[in-house]
């Protein structure tokens, strides 16, 4: 009897410890997802216009799952210490539901990340940047978002186009319909700017003289934050779920051994 | 850049160049990387090409003619019968389709003091260097639609078309052609593809996504199986214990009955 008592005590201790870790991870997950949802790099308009913004949906789910994990971990600690069968069963059922949501969030983030290829952003940039006629209000809002985001991206990161300024020369675009190739082989923001925000030499920029235009593409500046976002949500969630799996198994075993 | 300049210097030193053996060249690709574009072509100005035909105390002007390559079948003459240079415009030749048109008129570039490529780094001097070194055909987008425009109009070229160019040395007082280069090699303007054709299919799934999906699915399945197992073992356990309790209560009742019976 003393041995099984010891074993029960050890199991209780492990479960309490497991729940403490789950609680802390829940807080961390909430904080991380709030950070991503707050759109620190200003890239959300690009994703919204492509219709591929599900990594943000995954982050939203992550916020609520984090809170749920915190609350449930406290419930779990109370239930394990009191050895109350009803509380433990409630804990297990609710944890399983939270587990399912978090699983959805991880898989969504990982899957949607695969859709964010250079061609996706290239096509959207060519079809929306500086589009003058909008079909409806929603279209207009998305077009303005895309244009502002690209202008800011090209200015801040000293880059041009998705893979380079030749994107503007190789493909026709909405921009090309309103800006002639002779004056604007590429948008003005592709030129190297001075402190006042105007190109240091327009002729050099138009001809492509090295040093007067930005010759590298913006894809790195876009994919870096997107990758951090998607992998942060997906892999951290995955790690939490692996830990939670063991805690839940232990709790189910404990529940089946507890006497009424 | 340097090697191209060495070649030109060589040419001038050798004095072997006469206009008839030379062709207009496209501007150095290290300097003008965006060339040719959809509607423009930047050509090197004819440095030292006409030196053998230049006489001192006379003023000269260089004309640049452009034509589409298919026009060479119709007519590629740039002079009239009495050696006067042709005064055709872009509109008259339908953009160079029916014959060459005059695209530019500028002074003879200075062979003795060519533009310094080292000045390209300086933002104040680069415009001058570019203006001295090259000429951009197709630069002016507005002269076609401006009724007041009187100078030589240099409208944008057509995309995906092959053009050929020629420089002609003209004596400005007599108005007679003195020398001309050969027609340049065919230079084709860029072709633009439609963005509709861009394939946005992501292709293969990444390894990370497959790992996450498969492992999480397996874990979920194991959890549900564990839940079922513990619930069923709890139910079985409670049946067994309730059967035991019934048995035990029956035994207790029986044992209680027996003393009663025995007491009676």
Short mmCIF file of C-alpha atoms in Angstrom, two decimals:
data_model
loop_
_atom_site.label_atom_id
_atom_site.label_comp_id
_atom_site.label_asym_id
_atom_site.label_seq_id
_atom_site.Cartn_x
_atom_site.Cartn_y
_atom_site.Cartn_z
CA UNK A 1 0.00 0.00 0.00
CA UNK A 2 2.77 2.42 0.92
CA UNK A 3 4.44 1.76 -2.43
CA UNK A 4 1.29 2.48 -4.42
CA UNK A 5 0.76 5.53 -2.25
CA UNK A 6 4.24 6.72 -3.20
CA UNK A 7 3.55 6.00 -6.85
CA UNK A 8 0.32 7.98 -6.69
CA UNK A 9 2.15 10.87 -5.05
CA UNK A 10 4.83 10.81 -7.73
CA UNK A 11 2.20 10.75 -10.46
CA UNK A 12 0.38 13.64 -8.83
CA UNK A 13 3.60 15.61 -8.61
CA UNK A 14 4.39 14.96 -12.26
CA UNK A 15 0.91 15.96 -13.36
CA UNK A 16 1.05 19.19 -11.37
CA UNK A 17 4.43 19.97 -12.87
CA UNK A 18 3.11 19.16 -16.35
CA UNK A 19 0.16 21.48 -15.86
CA UNK A 20 2.38 24.30 -14.61
CA UNK A 21 4.44 24.02 -17.80
CA UNK A 22 1.27 23.96 -19.90
CA UNK A 23 0.04 27.12 -18.18
CA UNK A 24 3.26 28.97 -18.83
CA UNK A 25 3.34 27.81 -22.44
CA UNK A 26 -0.23 29.01 -22.82
CA UNK A 27 0.78 32.50 -21.72
CA UNK A 28 3.76 32.44 -24.09
CA UNK A 29 1.58 31.26 -26.99
CA UNK A 30 -0.93 34.04 -26.37
CA UNK A 31 1.81 36.64 -26.26
CA UNK A 32 3.48 35.35 -29.41
CA UNK A 33 0.23 35.22 -31.36
CA UNK A 34 -0.78 38.72 -30.24
CA UNK A 35 2.56 39.93 -31.51
CA UNK A 36 2.01 38.34 -34.92
CA UNK A 37 -1.58 39.49 -35.24
CA UNK A 38 -0.48 43.07 -34.55
CA UNK A 39 1.20 42.99 -37.98
CA UNK A 40 4.56 44.48 -36.99
CA UNK A 41 6.01 44.48 -40.51
CA UNK A 42 2.92 45.84 -42.17
CA UNK A 43 2.64 42.96 -44.61
CA UNK A 44 -0.96 42.01 -43.89
CA UNK A 45 -2.46 43.97 -46.83
CA UNK A 46 -0.39 41.89 -49.24
CA UNK A 47 -1.74 38.65 -47.85
CA UNK A 48 -5.28 39.90 -47.60
CA UNK A 49 -5.27 40.85 -51.28
CA UNK A 50 -4.05 37.40 -52.32
CA UNK A 51 -6.77 35.76 -50.25
CA UNK A 52 -4.14 33.68 -48.50
CA UNK A 53 -4.18 35.23 -45.06
CA UNK A 54 -4.89 32.07 -43.08
CA UNK A 55 -1.65 32.29 -41.13
CA UNK A 56 -3.34 35.20 -39.40
CA UNK A 57 -6.36 33.02 -38.69
CA UNK A 58 -4.00 30.48 -37.15
CA UNK A 59 -2.51 33.20 -34.95
CA UNK A 60 -5.98 34.32 -33.80
CA UNK A 61 -6.85 30.76 -32.82
CA UNK A 62 -3.51 30.62 -31.01
CA UNK A 63 -4.44 33.59 -28.84
CA UNK A 64 -7.59 31.93 -27.53
CA UNK A 65 -5.99 28.51 -27.21
CA UNK A 66 -3.27 30.08 -25.08
CA UNK A 67 -5.83 31.51 -22.67
CA UNK A 68 -7.69 28.22 -22.58
CA UNK A 69 -4.50 26.34 -21.81
CA UNK A 70 -3.76 28.67 -18.91
CA UNK A 71 -7.23 28.30 -17.42
CA UNK A 72 -7.32 24.55 -17.93
CA UNK A 73 -3.90 24.06 -16.41
CA UNK A 74 -5.12 25.74 -13.22
CA UNK A 75 -8.21 23.51 -13.26
CA UNK A 76 -5.95 20.52 -13.78
CA UNK A 77 -3.72 21.36 -10.83
CA UNK A 78 -6.76 21.76 -8.57
CA UNK A 79 -8.30 18.54 -9.85
CA UNK A 80 -5.13 16.49 -9.39
CA UNK A 81 -4.47 17.74 -5.89
CA UNK A 82 -8.08 17.19 -4.80
CA UNK A 83 -8.19 13.83 -6.66
CA UNK A 84 -11.73 14.68 -7.66
CA UNK A 85 -12.97 12.37 -10.40
CA UNK A 86 -15.56 14.74 -11.84
CA UNK A 87 -13.14 17.62 -12.04
CA UNK A 88 -10.56 15.40 -13.68
CA UNK A 89 -13.05 14.22 -16.30
CA UNK A 90 -14.09 17.81 -17.04
CA UNK A 91 -10.43 18.71 -17.35
CA UNK A 92 -9.74 15.86 -19.78
CA UNK A 93 -12.72 16.63 -22.03
CA UNK A 94 -11.99 20.37 -22.20
CA UNK A 95 -8.31 19.74 -22.78
CA UNK A 96 -9.14 17.47 -25.69
CA UNK A 97 -11.26 20.19 -27.29
CA UNK A 98 -8.46 22.73 -26.81
CA UNK A 99 -6.03 20.19 -28.23
CA UNK A 100 -8.14 19.88 -31.36
CA UNK A 101 -8.23 23.66 -31.86
CA UNK A 102 -4.53 24.03 -31.40
CA UNK A 103 -3.94 21.18 -33.81
CA UNK A 104 -6.03 23.05 -36.38
CA UNK A 105 -4.01 26.20 -35.81
CA UNK A 106 -0.65 24.45 -36.29
CA UNK A 107 -1.67 22.61 -39.41
CA UNK A 108 -3.23 25.75 -40.91
CA UNK A 109 -0.12 27.83 -40.28
CA UNK A 110 2.20 25.17 -41.72
CA UNK A 111 0.05 24.51 -44.78
CA UNK A 112 -0.67 28.13 -45.63
CA UNK A 113 3.00 29.00 -45.41
CA UNK A 114 3.59 26.75 -48.42
CA UNK A 115 1.31 28.92 -50.53
CA UNK A 116 3.38 32.05 -50.10
CA UNK A 117 5.62 31.68 -53.15
CA UNK A 118 7.40 34.48 -55.05
CA UNK A 119 5.05 34.01 -58.02
CA UNK A 120 2.03 34.69 -55.82
CA UNK A 121 3.36 38.06 -54.74
CA UNK A 122 4.62 38.84 -58.25
CA UNK A 123 1.23 38.26 -59.83
CA UNK A 124 -0.51 40.32 -57.18
CA UNK A 125 1.98 43.16 -57.47
CA UNK A 126 1.59 43.31 -61.25
CA UNK A 127 -2.21 43.16 -61.08
CA UNK A 128 -2.78 45.55 -58.19
CA UNK A 129 0.08 47.98 -57.72
CA UNK A 130 -1.14 51.46 -58.63
CA UNK A 131 -4.37 50.18 -60.11
CA UNK A 132 -6.44 53.23 -60.90
CA UNK A 133 -9.92 51.82 -61.50
CA UNK A 134 -11.50 49.75 -58.78
CA UNK A 135 -14.43 47.40 -59.21
CA UNK A 136 -15.95 48.10 -55.80
CA UNK A 137 -15.04 49.56 -52.41
CA UNK A 138 -13.44 46.39 -51.16
CA UNK A 139 -11.28 46.15 -54.27
CA UNK A 140 -10.28 49.79 -53.85
CA UNK A 141 -9.31 49.26 -50.23
CA UNK A 142 -7.19 46.24 -51.07
CA UNK A 143 -5.54 48.02 -54.00
CA UNK A 144 -4.63 50.99 -51.81
CA UNK A 145 -3.28 48.62 -49.18
CA UNK A 146 -1.12 46.80 -51.71
CA UNK A 147 0.19 50.03 -53.24
CA UNK A 148 1.06 51.62 -49.90
CA UNK A 149 2.69 48.43 -48.63
CA UNK A 150 4.84 48.06 -51.73
CA UNK A 151 5.89 51.70 -51.68
CA UNK A 152 6.90 51.40 -48.05
CA UNK A 153 8.68 48.07 -48.64
CA UNK A 154 10.70 49.39 -51.59
CA UNK A 155 11.67 52.52 -49.72
CA UNK A 156 12.63 50.93 -46.42
CA UNK A 157 14.40 47.86 -47.74
CA UNK A 158 15.99 49.44 -50.81
CA UNK A 159 14.60 46.81 -53.10
CA UNK A 160 12.51 46.69 -56.26
CA UNK A 161 9.94 44.19 -57.49
CA UNK A 162 9.71 40.65 -56.16
CA UNK A 163 12.79 39.13 -57.73
CA UNK A 164 14.31 42.33 -59.10
CA UNK A 165 13.48 45.42 -61.17
CA UNK A 166 13.33 43.28 -64.32
CA UNK A 167 9.93 42.06 -63.09
CA UNK A 168 8.56 45.40 -64.26
CA UNK A 169 10.15 44.96 -67.68
CA UNK A 170 9.35 41.32 -68.26
CA UNK A 171 5.64 41.52 -67.54
CA UNK A 172 2.87 43.94 -68.44
CA UNK A 173 1.12 45.36 -65.44
CA UNK A 174 -1.57 47.76 -64.34
CA UNK A 175 1.23 50.16 -63.50
CA UNK A 176 2.44 50.01 -67.12
CA UNK A 177 -0.98 51.09 -68.44
CA UNK A 178 -0.78 54.42 -66.62
CA UNK A 179 2.98 55.01 -66.65
CA UNK A 180 4.92 54.87 -69.92
CA UNK A 181 7.96 52.69 -70.18
CA UNK A 182 10.14 55.57 -71.36
CA UNK A 183 9.51 57.65 -68.22
CA UNK A 184 8.89 54.86 -65.73
CA UNK A 185 10.68 51.63 -66.61
CA UNK A 186 9.94 50.84 -62.96
CA UNK A 187 8.26 52.74 -60.12
CA UNK A 188 10.04 55.75 -58.73
CA UNK A 189 10.55 54.08 -55.37
CA UNK A 190 12.94 51.67 -57.07
CA UNK A 191 15.38 54.54 -57.51
CA UNK A 192 17.96 55.32 -54.86
CA UNK A 193 16.49 58.23 -52.92
CA UNK A 194 18.11 61.17 -51.23
CA UNK A 195 17.18 62.48 -47.80
CA UNK A 196 14.29 64.52 -49.18
CA UNK A 197 12.64 61.50 -50.78
CA UNK A 198 13.39 62.15 -54.44
CA UNK A 199 15.68 60.11 -56.71
CA UNK A 200 19.30 61.22 -56.66
CA UNK A 201 19.48 60.95 -60.43
CA UNK A 202 16.47 60.16 -62.56
CA UNK A 203 18.37 59.44 -65.79
CA UNK A 204 20.65 57.03 -64.02
CA UNK A 205 17.67 55.30 -62.49
CA UNK A 206 15.80 54.99 -65.80
CA UNK A 207 18.81 53.61 -67.64
CA UNK A 208 19.68 51.22 -64.85
CA UNK A 209 23.09 52.66 -64.01
CA UNK A 210 24.43 50.75 -61.01
CA UNK A 211 24.20 52.81 -57.84
CA UNK A 212 21.13 54.79 -58.91
CA UNK A 213 18.50 52.11 -58.68
CA UNK A 214 17.74 49.20 -56.34
CA UNK A 215 18.78 46.06 -58.12
CA UNK A 216 17.70 43.43 -55.59
CA UNK A 217 14.24 41.99 -55.13
CA UNK A 218 11.92 42.45 -52.16
CA UNK A 219 11.03 38.79 -51.75
CA UNK A 220 13.47 38.28 -48.89
CA UNK A 221 12.00 41.20 -47.02
CA UNK A 222 8.53 39.67 -47.40
CA UNK A 223 9.28 36.01 -46.82
CA UNK A 224 11.46 36.56 -43.75
CA UNK A 225 8.70 37.91 -41.49
CA UNK A 226 6.13 35.54 -43.03
CA UNK A 227 8.32 32.55 -42.25
CA UNK A 228 8.91 33.70 -38.70
CA UNK A 229 5.18 34.15 -38.25
CA UNK A 230 4.13 30.83 -39.71
CA UNK A 231 6.86 28.70 -38.21
CA UNK A 232 6.52 30.44 -34.86
CA UNK A 233 2.85 29.57 -34.61
CA UNK A 234 3.18 26.10 -36.12
CA UNK A 235 6.24 24.73 -34.36
CA UNK A 236 5.68 26.27 -30.95
CA UNK A 237 2.12 24.96 -31.03
CA UNK A 238 3.45 21.57 -32.04
CA UNK A 239 5.86 21.53 -29.11
CA UNK A 240 3.08 22.47 -26.67
CA UNK A 241 0.87 19.74 -28.08
CA UNK A 242 3.57 17.08 -27.71
CA UNK A 243 3.98 18.00 -24.03
CA UNK A 244 0.23 18.19 -23.51
CA UNK A 245 -0.15 14.73 -25.01
CA UNK A 246 1.91 13.16 -22.26
CA UNK A 247 0.23 15.18 -19.51
CA UNK A 248 -3.19 14.14 -20.81
CA UNK A 249 -2.25 10.49 -21.01
CA UNK A 250 -0.97 10.65 -17.46
CA UNK A 251 -4.16 12.38 -16.33
CA UNK A 252 -6.35 9.74 -17.99
CA UNK A 253 -4.37 7.01 -16.28
CA UNK A 254 -4.65 8.84 -12.94
CA UNK A 255 -8.37 9.33 -13.43
CA UNK A 256 -8.90 5.63 -14.05
CA UNK A 257 -7.03 4.79 -10.82
CA UNK A 258 -8.70 7.32 -8.54
CA UNK A 259 -11.40 5.91 -6.24
CA UNK A 260 -14.71 7.73 -5.95
CA UNK B 1 33.56 49.16 -69.08
CA UNK B 2 37.33 49.53 -69.26
CA UNK B 3 37.75 46.90 -71.98
CA UNK B 4 35.14 48.61 -74.15
CA UNK B 5 36.94 51.89 -73.73
CA UNK B 6 40.27 50.30 -74.65
CA UNK B 7 38.78 49.05 -77.90
CA UNK B 8 37.51 52.50 -78.79
CA UNK B 9 40.83 54.10 -77.91
CA UNK B 10 42.60 51.55 -80.08
CA UNK B 11 40.31 52.40 -82.93
CA UNK B 12 41.04 56.09 -82.70
CA UNK B 13 44.78 55.60 -82.42
CA UNK B 14 44.82 53.33 -85.42
CA UNK B 15 43.06 55.90 -87.64
CA UNK B 16 41.76 52.91 -89.51
CA UNK B 17 38.19 53.89 -88.93
CA UNK B 18 36.10 55.44 -91.52
CA UNK B 19 32.38 55.73 -91.03
CA UNK B 20 31.62 53.22 -93.75
CA UNK B 21 33.04 50.29 -91.83
CA UNK B 22 31.47 51.04 -88.47
CA UNK B 23 28.04 50.47 -87.03
CA UNK B 24 26.16 52.15 -84.18
CA UNK B 25 26.64 50.14 -81.00
CA UNK B 26 24.33 49.60 -78.12
CA UNK B 27 25.45 51.37 -74.94
CA UNK B 28 27.81 49.48 -72.62
CA UNK B 29 25.74 46.97 -70.66
CA UNK B 30 27.78 47.53 -67.50
CA UNK B 31 26.72 51.15 -67.52
CA UNK B 32 23.14 50.97 -68.82
CA UNK B 33 21.83 47.70 -67.45
CA UNK B 34 18.22 48.37 -68.41
CA UNK B 35 18.77 48.28 -72.15
CA UNK B 36 16.92 47.72 -74.44
CA UNK B 37 13.67 48.21 -72.58
CA UNK B 38 10.14 47.73 -73.88
CA UNK B 39 10.10 50.97 -75.85
CA UNK B 40 13.59 52.46 -75.72
CA UNK B 41 17.08 51.63 -76.90
CA UNK B 42 20.17 53.46 -75.63
CA UNK B 43 22.89 53.74 -78.26
CA UNK B 44 26.47 54.83 -77.89
CA UNK B 45 27.16 58.11 -79.63
CA UNK B 46 29.51 57.80 -82.61
CA UNK B 47 32.84 58.55 -80.93
CA UNK B 48 35.73 58.84 -83.36
CA UNK B 49 33.72 57.24 -86.14
CA UNK B 50 33.72 60.21 -88.53
CA UNK B 51 37.12 61.70 -87.71
CA UNK B 52 38.59 61.04 -91.09
CA UNK B 53 35.74 62.96 -92.74
CA UNK B 54 35.87 66.02 -90.50
CA UNK B 55 37.46 69.15 -91.86
CA UNK B 56 38.46 72.00 -89.56
CA UNK B 57 36.57 75.32 -89.82
CA UNK B 58 33.40 73.53 -90.84
CA UNK B 59 30.44 72.77 -88.63
CA UNK B 60 28.90 69.36 -88.63
CA UNK B 61 25.83 67.75 -87.16
CA UNK B 62 25.03 64.07 -86.68
CA UNK B 63 21.62 62.66 -87.57
CA UNK B 64 20.37 59.39 -86.16
CA UNK B 65 17.98 57.34 -88.30
CA UNK B 66 15.92 54.46 -87.04
CA UNK B 67 13.88 51.91 -88.93
CA UNK B 68 12.15 48.60 -88.30
CA UNK B 69 14.09 45.74 -89.76
CA UNK B 70 11.32 44.75 -92.17
CA UNK B 71 11.51 48.21 -93.75
CA UNK B 72 14.89 47.36 -95.26
CA UNK B 73 13.01 45.41 -97.92
CA UNK B 74 11.09 48.53 -98.91
CA UNK B 75 13.69 51.25 -98.67
CA UNK B 76 16.68 51.85 -96.45
CA UNK B 77 18.00 55.00 -98.10
CA UNK B 78 18.64 57.92 -95.82
CA UNK B 79 19.47 60.44 -98.51
CA UNK B 80 17.60 61.98 -101.37
CA UNK B 81 19.00 61.97 -104.93
CA UNK B 82 21.27 64.99 -104.38
CA UNK B 83 22.93 63.69 -101.24
CA UNK B 84 20.67 65.60 -98.90
CA UNK B 85 19.67 63.74 -95.76
CA UNK B 86 16.08 62.51 -95.57
CA UNK B 87 13.72 64.55 -93.44
CA UNK B 88 11.25 61.79 -92.64
CA UNK B 89 9.42 61.73 -89.32
CA UNK B 90 8.02 58.99 -87.15
CA UNK B 91 4.46 59.59 -88.31
CA UNK B 92 5.37 59.71 -92.01
CA UNK B 93 7.07 56.32 -91.90
CA UNK B 94 4.51 54.76 -89.49
CA UNK B 95 7.11 54.39 -86.80
CA UNK B 96 9.86 53.19 -89.11
CA UNK B 97 7.77 50.55 -90.90
CA UNK B 98 7.95 52.12 -94.36
CA UNK B 99 11.49 53.41 -94.16
CA UNK B 100 13.97 55.14 -91.87
CA UNK B 101 12.90 58.17 -89.87
CA UNK B 102 15.07 60.83 -88.27
CA UNK B 103 15.10 60.26 -84.54
CA UNK B 104 17.75 62.72 -83.36
CA UNK B 105 20.10 65.51 -84.25
CA UNK B 106 23.13 66.32 -82.11
CA UNK B 107 26.65 67.68 -82.24
CA UNK B 108 29.62 65.55 -83.13
CA UNK B 109 30.87 63.93 -79.93
CA UNK B 110 34.34 65.03 -78.88
CA UNK B 111 36.81 62.30 -79.76
CA UNK B 112 39.75 63.94 -78.05
CA UNK B 113 38.11 64.21 -74.61
CA UNK B 114 35.66 61.36 -74.15
CA UNK B 115 33.40 61.22 -71.09
CA UNK B 116 35.08 59.81 -67.99
CA UNK B 117 33.37 56.69 -66.71
CA UNK B 118 34.85 57.31 -63.28
CA UNK B 119 32.51 60.29 -62.92
CA UNK B 120 29.48 57.99 -63.00
CA UNK B 121 29.69 57.56 -59.25
CA UNK B 122 29.13 61.26 -58.65
CA UNK B 123 25.43 62.09 -58.60
CA UNK B 124 26.06 65.64 -59.88
CA UNK B 125 28.14 64.61 -62.87
CA UNK B 126 26.40 61.43 -63.96
CA UNK B 127 23.73 63.20 -66.02
CA UNK B 128 26.42 64.95 -68.07
CA UNK B 129 28.39 61.76 -68.54
CA UNK B 130 25.28 59.91 -69.73
CA UNK B 131 24.29 62.73 -72.05
CA UNK B 132 27.76 62.84 -73.58
CA UNK B 133 28.14 59.10 -73.93
CA UNK B 134 24.80 57.75 -75.08
CA UNK B 135 21.53 58.64 -76.73
CA UNK B 136 18.23 57.05 -75.71
CA UNK B 137 15.97 56.35 -78.71
CA UNK B 138 12.32 56.44 -77.68
CA UNK B 139 12.78 58.76 -74.73
CA UNK B 140 10.09 61.33 -75.47
CA UNK B 141 6.56 60.15 -74.81
CA UNK B 142 4.75 63.44 -75.40
CA UNK B 143 6.13 64.94 -78.62
CA UNK B 144 3.75 62.96 -80.86
CA UNK B 145 0.69 64.50 -79.24
CA UNK B 146 2.03 68.02 -78.85
CA UNK B 147 0.95 70.19 -81.79
CA UNK B 148 3.53 72.86 -80.91
CA UNK B 149 6.51 70.54 -81.00
CA UNK B 150 8.93 71.66 -83.70
CA UNK B 151 12.17 69.79 -82.97
CA UNK B 152 13.00 66.24 -83.99
CA UNK B 153 10.48 63.91 -82.38
CA UNK B 154 11.83 60.77 -80.74
CA UNK B 155 8.73 58.81 -79.74
CA UNK B 156 8.74 55.45 -77.93
CA UNK B 157 9.41 52.37 -80.05
CA UNK B 158 7.18 49.33 -80.33
CA UNK B 159 7.82 46.41 -77.98
CA UNK B 160 9.02 43.09 -79.37
CA UNK B 161 10.25 44.61 -82.63
CA UNK B 162 13.67 44.55 -84.26
CA UNK B 163 15.11 47.94 -85.14
CA UNK B 164 18.24 49.08 -86.97
CA UNK B 165 19.97 52.41 -86.57
CA UNK B 166 22.37 54.54 -88.59
CA UNK B 167 24.40 57.65 -87.91
CA UNK B 168 24.85 60.19 -90.68
CA UNK B 169 27.39 63.04 -90.68
CA UNK B 170 25.91 66.19 -92.23
CA UNK B 171 27.59 69.46 -93.06
CA UNK B 172 25.31 71.97 -91.41
CA UNK B 173 26.02 74.89 -93.80
CA UNK B 174 25.59 73.00 -97.05
CA UNK B 175 23.07 70.52 -95.67
CA UNK B 176 24.76 67.67 -97.53
CA UNK B 177 25.57 64.23 -96.15
CA UNK B 178 29.31 63.76 -95.78
CA UNK B 179 29.61 60.34 -94.23
CA UNK B 180 27.44 57.62 -92.79
CA UNK B 181 27.89 54.45 -90.79
CA UNK B 182 26.51 51.09 -91.75
CA UNK B 183 23.15 50.03 -90.43
CA UNK B 184 23.55 48.63 -86.95
CA UNK B 185 23.03 45.00 -86.06
CA UNK B 186 19.36 44.25 -85.44
CA UNK B 187 18.38 45.28 -81.92
CA UNK B 188 15.17 43.91 -80.53
CA UNK B 189 13.06 45.67 -77.91
CA UNK B 190 11.80 43.61 -75.02
CA UNK B 191 8.63 41.60 -75.02
CA UNK B 192 6.32 41.70 -72.03
CA UNK B 193 4.49 38.64 -70.79
CA UNK B 194 1.00 38.70 -69.35
CA UNK B 195 0.76 38.38 -65.56
CA UNK B 196 -2.18 36.02 -66.06
CA UNK B 197 0.30 33.42 -67.24
CA UNK B 198 2.18 33.39 -63.93
CA UNK B 199 1.70 30.05 -62.24
CA UNK B 200 1.04 30.50 -58.54
CA UNK B 201 0.70 26.82 -57.65
CA UNK B 202 2.97 26.20 -54.65
CA UNK B 203 4.17 22.85 -55.92
CA UNK B 204 5.49 20.32 -53.46
CA UNK B 205 4.49 20.47 -49.81
CA UNK B 206 7.29 21.34 -47.43
CA UNK B 207 8.67 18.66 -45.14
CA UNK B 208 7.79 20.58 -41.98
CA UNK B 209 4.14 20.70 -42.87
CA UNK B 210 3.97 16.96 -43.48
CA UNK B 211 5.74 16.22 -40.18
CA UNK B 212 3.41 18.46 -38.18
CA UNK B 213 0.24 17.13 -39.79
CA UNK B 214 1.09 13.46 -39.54
CA UNK B 215 2.47 13.50 -36.00
CA UNK B 216 -0.39 15.59 -34.63
CA UNK B 217 -2.97 13.33 -36.25
CA UNK B 218 -1.34 10.28 -34.70
CA UNK B 219 -1.17 11.92 -31.26
CA UNK B 220 -4.82 12.93 -31.45
CA UNK B 221 -5.81 9.39 -32.35
CA UNK B 222 -3.79 8.00 -29.42
CA UNK B 223 -5.42 10.47 -27.02
CA UNK B 224 -8.89 9.50 -28.13
CA UNK B 225 -7.98 5.83 -27.86
CA UNK B 226 -6.60 6.46 -24.37
CA UNK B 227 -9.78 8.26 -23.36
CA UNK B 228 -11.90 5.37 -24.58
CA UNK B 229 -9.69 2.88 -22.80
CA UNK B 230 -9.82 4.70 -19.48
CA UNK B 231 -13.57 5.31 -19.68
CA UNK B 232 -14.26 1.68 -20.52
CA UNK B 233 -11.91 0.42 -17.81
CA UNK B 234 -13.65 2.76 -15.37
CA UNK B 235 -17.06 1.45 -16.43
CA UNK B 236 -15.90 -2.17 -16.19
CA UNK B 237 -14.32 -1.43 -12.85
CA UNK B 238 -17.48 0.15 -11.52
CA UNK B 239 -19.58 -2.84 -12.75
CA UNK B 240 -17.21 -5.25 -11.09
CA UNK B 241 -17.16 -3.22 -7.90
CA UNK B 242 -20.97 -2.79 -7.90
CA UNK B 243 -21.32 -6.58 -8.44
CA UNK B 244 -18.89 -7.05 -5.56
CA UNK B 245 -20.84 -4.62 -3.42
CA UNK B 246 -24.12 -6.41 -4.17
CA UNK B 247 -22.48 -9.70 -3.30
CA UNK B 248 -21.02 -8.21 -0.16
CA UNK B 249 -24.31 -6.61 0.93
CA UNK B 250 -26.09 -9.88 0.26
CA UNK B 251 -23.52 -11.70 2.41
CA UNK B 252 -23.91 -9.11 5.17
CA UNK B 253 -27.69 -9.38 5.03
CA UNK B 254 -27.44 -13.13 5.17
CA UNK B 255 -25.03 -13.02 8.06
CA UNK B 256 -27.31 -10.52 9.86
CA UNK B 257 -30.31 -12.73 9.23
CA UNK B 258 -28.58 -15.79 10.66
CA UNK B 259 -27.90 -14.28 14.09
CA UNK B 260 -31.52 -13.07 14.14
CA UNK B 261 -32.69 -16.50 13.30
CA UNK B 262 -30.38 -18.04 15.84
CA UNK B 263 -31.45 -15.49 18.48
CA UNK B 264 -35.05 -16.36 17.78
#
